Coordinates of C-alpha atoms and ligand atoms in Angstrom, one line a residue:
X1 CA 165.5 -174.9 117.0
X2 CA 164.0 -171.4 116.9
X3 CA 160.6 -170.1 115.8
X4 CA 160.6 -167.8 112.8
X5 CA 157.7 -165.7 111.4
X6 CA 156.3 -167.2 108.2
X7 CA 157.1 -164.0 106.3
X8 CA 160.6 -164.1 107.6
X9 CA 161.1 -167.6 106.4
X10 CA 160.1 -166.4 102.9
X11 CA 162.4 -163.3 102.8
X12 CA 165.3 -165.5 104.1
X13 CA 164.7 -167.9 101.2
X14 CA 164.1 -170.8 103.5
X15 CA 160.6 -171.4 102.1
X16 CA 159.0 -170.6 98.8
X17 CA 156.2 -168.2 99.5
X18 CA 154.5 -165.2 97.8
X19 CA 155.2 -162.0 99.7
X20 CA 153.5 -158.8 98.5
X21 CA 155.1 -156.9 101.4
X22 CA 158.3 -158.8 102.5
X23 CA 159.4 -158.2 106.1
X24 CA 162.3 -155.7 106.2
X25 CA 163.2 -157.1 109.6
X26 CA 163.8 -160.8 110.4
X27 CA 161.4 -161.8 113.2
X28 CA 162.6 -164.6 115.4
X29 CA 160.8 -165.9 118.6
X30 CA 163.0 -167.0 121.4
X31 CA 161.6 -169.2 124.2
X32 CA 158.6 -171.4 124.7
X33 CA 155.2 -170.7 126.3
X34 CA 155.6 -167.6 128.4
X35 CA 155.4 -167.4 132.1
X36 CA 153.6 -164.1 131.8
X37 CA 149.9 -164.0 131.1
X38 CA 149.1 -161.0 128.9
X39 CA 145.4 -161.5 127.9
X40 CA 145.9 -160.6 124.2
X41 CA 148.9 -162.8 123.6
X42 CA 148.9 -166.2 121.9
X43 CA 152.1 -167.2 123.9
X44 CA 150.5 -166.3 127.3
X45 CA 150.7 -168.8 130.2
X46 CA 147.0 -169.6 130.1
X47 CA 146.5 -169.2 126.3
X48 CA 144.9 -172.1 124.4
X49 CA 146.2 -170.6 121.1
X50 CA 148.8 -172.5 119.0
X51 CA 152.3 -172.5 120.5
X52 CA 153.5 -171.5 116.9
X53 CA 151.4 -168.2 117.0
X54 CA 152.3 -164.7 117.9
X55 CA 149.6 -162.1 117.1
X56 CA 147.9 -163.4 113.9
X57 CA 151.1 -164.7 112.4
X58 CA 152.4 -168.3 112.4
X59 CA 156.0 -169.0 113.5
X60 CA 157.2 -172.5 112.4
X61 CA 160.2 -173.9 114.2
X62 CA 163.4 -174.1 112.2
X63 CA 167.1 -175.1 112.7
X64 CA 168.7 -172.2 114.6
X65 CA 172.0 -172.3 112.8
X66 CA 170.4 -172.5 109.4
X67 CA 168.3 -169.5 110.3
X68 CA 171.1 -167.4 111.6
X69 CA 173.2 -168.1 108.5
X70 CA 170.3 -167.0 106.4
X71 CA 169.7 -163.8 108.4
X72 CA 173.4 -162.9 107.9
X73 CA 173.1 -163.5 104.2
X74 CA 169.8 -161.7 103.8
X75 CA 171.3 -158.6 105.4
X76 CA 174.4 -158.8 103.3
X77 CA 172.1 -158.9 100.2
X78 CA 170.1 -156.0 101.4
X79 CA 166.9 -158.0 101.8
X80 CA 166.5 -157.1 105.5
X81 CA 167.7 -154.2 107.6
X82 CA 167.4 -155.6 111.1
X83 CA 166.7 -158.8 113.2
X84 CA 164.1 -158.6 116.0
X85 CA 164.1 -161.2 118.8
X86 CA 160.7 -161.6 120.4
X87 CA 161.5 -163.2 123.7
X88 CA 159.1 -165.0 126.0
X89 CA 159.7 -165.2 129.7
X90 CA 160.9 -168.7 130.6
X91 CA 163.9 -170.9 131.4
X92 CA 166.8 -170.5 128.9
X93 CA 165.3 -167.6 127.0
X94 CA 168.0 -165.1 128.0
X95 CA 170.8 -167.6 127.5
X96 CA 169.5 -168.3 123.9
X97 CA 169.3 -164.5 123.3
X98 CA 172.9 -164.1 124.4
X99 CA 174.1 -166.8 122.0
X100 CA 172.2 -165.3 119.1
X101 CA 173.3 -161.7 119.8
X102 CA 176.9 -162.7 120.1
X103 CA 176.6 -164.4 116.7
X104 CA 174.6 -161.8 114.8
X105 CA 175.5 -158.4 116.4
X106 CA 178.7 -158.0 114.4
X107 CA 176.6 -158.3 111.2
X108 CA 173.4 -156.3 111.6
X109 CA 171.3 -154.2 114.0
X110 CA 169.4 -156.3 116.5
X111 CA 166.3 -155.4 118.5
X112 CA 165.3 -157.6 121.5
X113 CA 161.7 -157.3 122.6
X114 CA 161.4 -158.8 126.1
X115 CA 160.6 -158.4 129.8
X116 CA 163.8 -157.2 131.5
X117 CA 165.1 -155.0 134.3
X118 CA 167.5 -152.1 133.7
X119 CA 170.5 -154.2 134.5
X120 CA 169.5 -156.9 132.0
X121 CA 168.9 -154.1 129.4
X122 CA 172.4 -152.8 130.0
X123 CA 173.9 -156.3 129.6
X124 CA 172.1 -156.9 126.3
X125 CA 173.1 -153.5 124.9
X126 CA 176.7 -154.1 126.0
X127 CA 176.6 -157.5 124.3
X128 CA 175.6 -155.8 121.0
X129 CA 171.9 -155.4 120.9
X130 CA 171.1 -152.1 119.2
X131 CA 167.6 -151.4 120.6
X132 CA 165.7 -153.0 123.4
X133 CA 161.9 -153.2 123.2
X134 CA 160.2 -153.0 126.7
X135 CA 156.5 -153.4 126.0
X136 CA 154.0 -151.3 127.9
X137 CA 151.0 -152.2 125.6
X138 CA 148.4 -150.6 127.8
X139 CA 148.0 -146.8 128.2
X140 CA 146.1 -146.6 131.5
X141 CA 146.4 -148.2 134.9
X142 CA 143.1 -150.1 134.7
X143 CA 143.8 -151.7 131.3
X144 CA 147.4 -152.5 132.3
X145 CA 146.2 -154.3 135.5
X146 CA 143.3 -156.1 133.7
X147 CA 145.3 -157.1 130.5
X148 CA 148.9 -157.6 131.8
X149 CA 148.6 -157.9 135.5
X150 CA 151.0 -155.8 137.6
X151 CA 151.5 -152.1 137.9
X152 CA 151.7 -149.6 135.0
X153 CA 153.8 -147.0 137.0
X154 CA 156.4 -149.7 137.9
X155 CA 156.7 -150.7 134.3
X156 CA 156.9 -147.0 133.2
X157 CA 159.7 -146.5 135.8
X158 CA 161.8 -149.3 134.4
X159 CA 161.3 -148.1 130.8
X160 CA 162.1 -144.5 131.8
X161 CA 165.2 -145.5 133.7
X162 CA 166.5 -147.6 130.8
X163 CA 165.9 -144.7 128.4
X164 CA 167.7 -142.3 130.8
X165 CA 170.7 -144.6 131.0
X166 CA 170.7 -145.6 127.3
X167 CA 169.3 -142.7 125.3
X168 CA 167.9 -143.5 121.9
X169 CA 168.0 -147.3 122.4
X170 CA 164.6 -148.0 124.0
X171 CA 161.4 -148.8 122.1
X172 CA 158.0 -149.7 123.6
X173 CA 154.8 -151.2 122.1
X174 CA 151.5 -149.4 122.7
X175 CA 148.4 -151.3 121.7
X176 CA 145.3 -149.4 120.6
X177 CA 142.0 -151.1 121.6
X178 CA 142.4 -152.3 125.2
X179 CA 139.7 -150.0 126.6
X180 CA 141.8 -146.8 126.8
X181 CA 140.7 -143.4 125.2
X182 CA 142.5 -141.7 122.3
X183 CA 143.6 -138.9 124.7
X184 CA 145.2 -141.5 127.0
X185 CA 147.2 -142.9 124.1
X186 CA 148.3 -139.4 122.9
X187 CA 149.4 -138.3 126.4
X188 CA 151.2 -141.6 126.9
X189 CA 153.0 -141.2 123.6
X190 CA 154.0 -137.7 124.5
X191 CA 155.3 -138.8 127.9
X192 CA 157.4 -141.6 126.3
X193 CA 158.8 -139.4 123.5
X194 CA 159.7 -136.7 126.1
X195 CA 161.6 -139.5 128.0
X196 CA 163.5 -140.6 124.9
X197 CA 161.4 -143.8 124.3
X198 CA 160.2 -144.7 120.8
X199 CA 156.5 -145.7 120.8
X200 CA 155.5 -148.4 118.3
X201 CA 151.8 -148.5 117.6
X202 CA 149.9 -151.8 117.4
X203 CA 146.2 -152.4 116.8
X204 CA 144.6 -154.9 119.2
X205 CA 144.0 -158.1 117.3
X206 CA 141.7 -160.7 118.8
X207 CA 143.4 -164.1 118.7
X208 CA 141.4 -167.3 119.1
X209 CA 142.5 -169.2 122.3
X210 CA 143.5 -166.1 124.2
X211 CA 141.6 -164.4 127.1
X212 CA 140.6 -161.5 124.7
X213 CA 139.5 -163.7 121.8
X214 CA 136.1 -162.2 122.0
X215 CA 137.4 -158.6 121.7
X216 CA 137.2 -156.2 118.7
X217 CA 140.0 -154.4 116.9
X218 CA 140.0 -150.6 117.2
X219 CA 138.0 -148.4 114.7
X220 CA 140.2 -147.6 111.7
X221 CA 139.6 -143.9 111.8
X222 CA 140.4 -143.8 115.5
X223 CA 143.7 -145.7 114.8
X224 CA 144.4 -143.2 112.0
X225 CA 144.0 -140.2 114.3
X226 CA 146.5 -141.9 116.7
X227 CA 149.0 -142.6 113.9
X228 CA 148.8 -138.9 112.9
X229 CA 149.1 -137.7 116.5
X230 CA 152.2 -139.9 116.9
X231 CA 153.8 -138.4 113.7
X232 CA 153.0 -134.8 114.8
X233 CA 154.5 -135.5 118.3
X234 CA 157.5 -137.2 116.9
X235 CA 158.3 -134.3 114.5
X236 CA 157.7 -131.8 117.3
X237 CA 154.9 -130.2 115.3
X238 CA 152.5 -130.2 118.3
X239 CA 152.2 -131.2 122.0
X240 CA 149.5 -133.4 123.5
X241 CA 148.0 -130.2 124.8
X242 CA 147.7 -128.7 121.3
X243 CA 145.2 -131.4 120.3
X244 CA 141.6 -131.1 121.5
X245 CA 139.6 -133.9 123.0
X246 CA 135.9 -134.6 123.5
X247 CA 134.5 -135.4 127.0
X248 CA 134.9 -139.1 126.0
X249 CA 138.6 -138.6 125.3
X250 CA 138.2 -138.8 121.5
X251 CA 140.5 -136.5 119.5
X252 CA 138.4 -133.6 118.2
X253 CA 141.1 -131.5 116.6
X254 CA 144.7 -132.3 115.6
X255 CA 146.0 -128.9 116.5
X256 CA 147.2 -127.8 113.1
X257 CA 145.3 -126.2 110.1
X258 CA 144.2 -128.6 107.4
X259 CA 146.6 -127.3 104.8
X260 CA 149.6 -127.8 107.1
X261 CA 148.3 -131.3 108.1
X262 CA 147.9 -132.3 104.4
X263 CA 151.5 -131.2 103.7
X264 CA 152.9 -133.1 106.7
X265 CA 151.0 -136.3 105.9
X266 CA 151.3 -136.3 102.1
X267 CA 154.1 -138.9 102.1
X268 CA 151.9 -141.3 104.0
X269 CA 154.7 -142.2 106.4
X270 CA 152.4 -141.6 109.4
X271 CA 150.3 -144.6 108.4
X272 CA 153.2 -147.0 108.0
X273 CA 154.3 -149.5 110.7
X274 CA 156.0 -147.6 113.5
X275 CA 158.9 -148.7 115.8
X276 CA 162.5 -149.5 115.4
X277 CA 164.1 -148.5 112.1
X278 CA 163.4 -151.1 109.4
X279 CA 160.6 -152.7 111.4
X280 CA 157.5 -153.2 109.1
X281 CA 155.7 -156.2 110.9
X282 CA 153.7 -157.2 107.7
X283 CA 150.1 -158.2 108.5
X284 CA 150.8 -158.5 112.3
X285 CA 147.4 -156.9 113.1
X286 CA 145.4 -157.4 109.9
X287 CA 145.0 -159.8 107.0
X288 CA 146.7 -158.8 103.7
X289 CA 143.2 -158.0 102.1
X290 CA 142.9 -155.2 104.7
X291 CA 141.9 -152.8 105.9
X292 CA 145.5 -152.2 106.9
X293 CA 146.2 -150.5 110.2
X294 CA 149.9 -150.4 109.7
X295 CA 151.1 -150.3 106.1
X296 CA 154.2 -152.5 105.8
X297 CA 155.4 -150.6 102.8
X298 CA 155.1 -147.0 101.4
X299 CA 151.5 -146.1 100.5
X300 CA 150.2 -145.4 97.1
X301 CA 148.7 -141.9 96.4
X302 CA 145.2 -143.4 96.5
X303 CA 145.9 -145.1 99.9
X304 CA 147.2 -141.8 101.3
X305 CA 144.0 -140.0 100.2
X306 CA 142.0 -142.8 101.7
X307 CA 143.8 -142.6 105.0
X308 CA 143.4 -138.8 105.1
X309 CA 139.7 -139.1 104.2
X310 CA 139.1 -141.0 107.5
X311 CA 140.6 -138.1 109.5
X312 CA 138.4 -135.6 111.1
X313 CA 138.5 -132.3 109.1
Ligands
SF4_1 S1 159.3 -152.2 117.1 FE1 159.6 -153.9 115.8 S2 161.8 -154.3 115.7 FE2 161.3 -153.0 117.5 S3 161.1 -154.4 119.2 FE3 159.1 -154.0 118.4 S4 158.6 -155.6 116.9 FE4 160.9 -155.6 117.3

């Protein structure tokens, strides 16, 4: 058996469901309750949240072979571009990942999002994984220790070494809303991009039953400023020093004249889900009624204007 995100079951045709923004990646969860204890995560060791939850999405269990057949077919039909394995730390997780990768890698690009050392990253890439996701989540030492336990610098060292050895193959997740400042997120994204790591932005989502169930999601306009900063850094249109920050670490200028920013942002791509190619994570961080932090599809003109309106001019 394997856990499959509810949207993925829909796009694979395994369940009848209405999808206004179908996943463009098949999201599969490998492993049971995690040995790690990340305070925001439904799968954390001490979490009281449902074992079938990850972020705000439900992940019913399904027959593994039936799912892998359907993933292969959905890719052949052009319904999905990628398969992402979300792997919890526990007995048998890596073995199940190896089996799935061996089966699917000849057919479509695979991302594996897991806790791994550099040798394990190398083994998975060798086996056929296209991109490995090594999640940092927190952008400063204090938040990292408080939310994930352990040491931020050690985690950064593993991610950096993996990216040096396997250029262009490493993604990381950065979560906005864990007590960091906007400046810290911008400088962390710049550091990661300089090191060849693709940062994927997530908005903190309080999940009932987790240690952070009482927390609040980030302010939308703050998240928008960070999405724009990421896009400008990614396109090499500015550095983290070109932006200005208030004493509280809030972005006070985006480092480019308004007219140029409007041009760069007109297609709305900056506000869409970021990460591996083809990853759109529909409604991972927000309900479909919105407000949407990460748009899982191209924005309408009105939505782009709305997103830009929230930016500081
Ligand atoms: S960015 Fe998306 S596809 Fe890539 S590891 Fe993260 S969730 Fe998976």
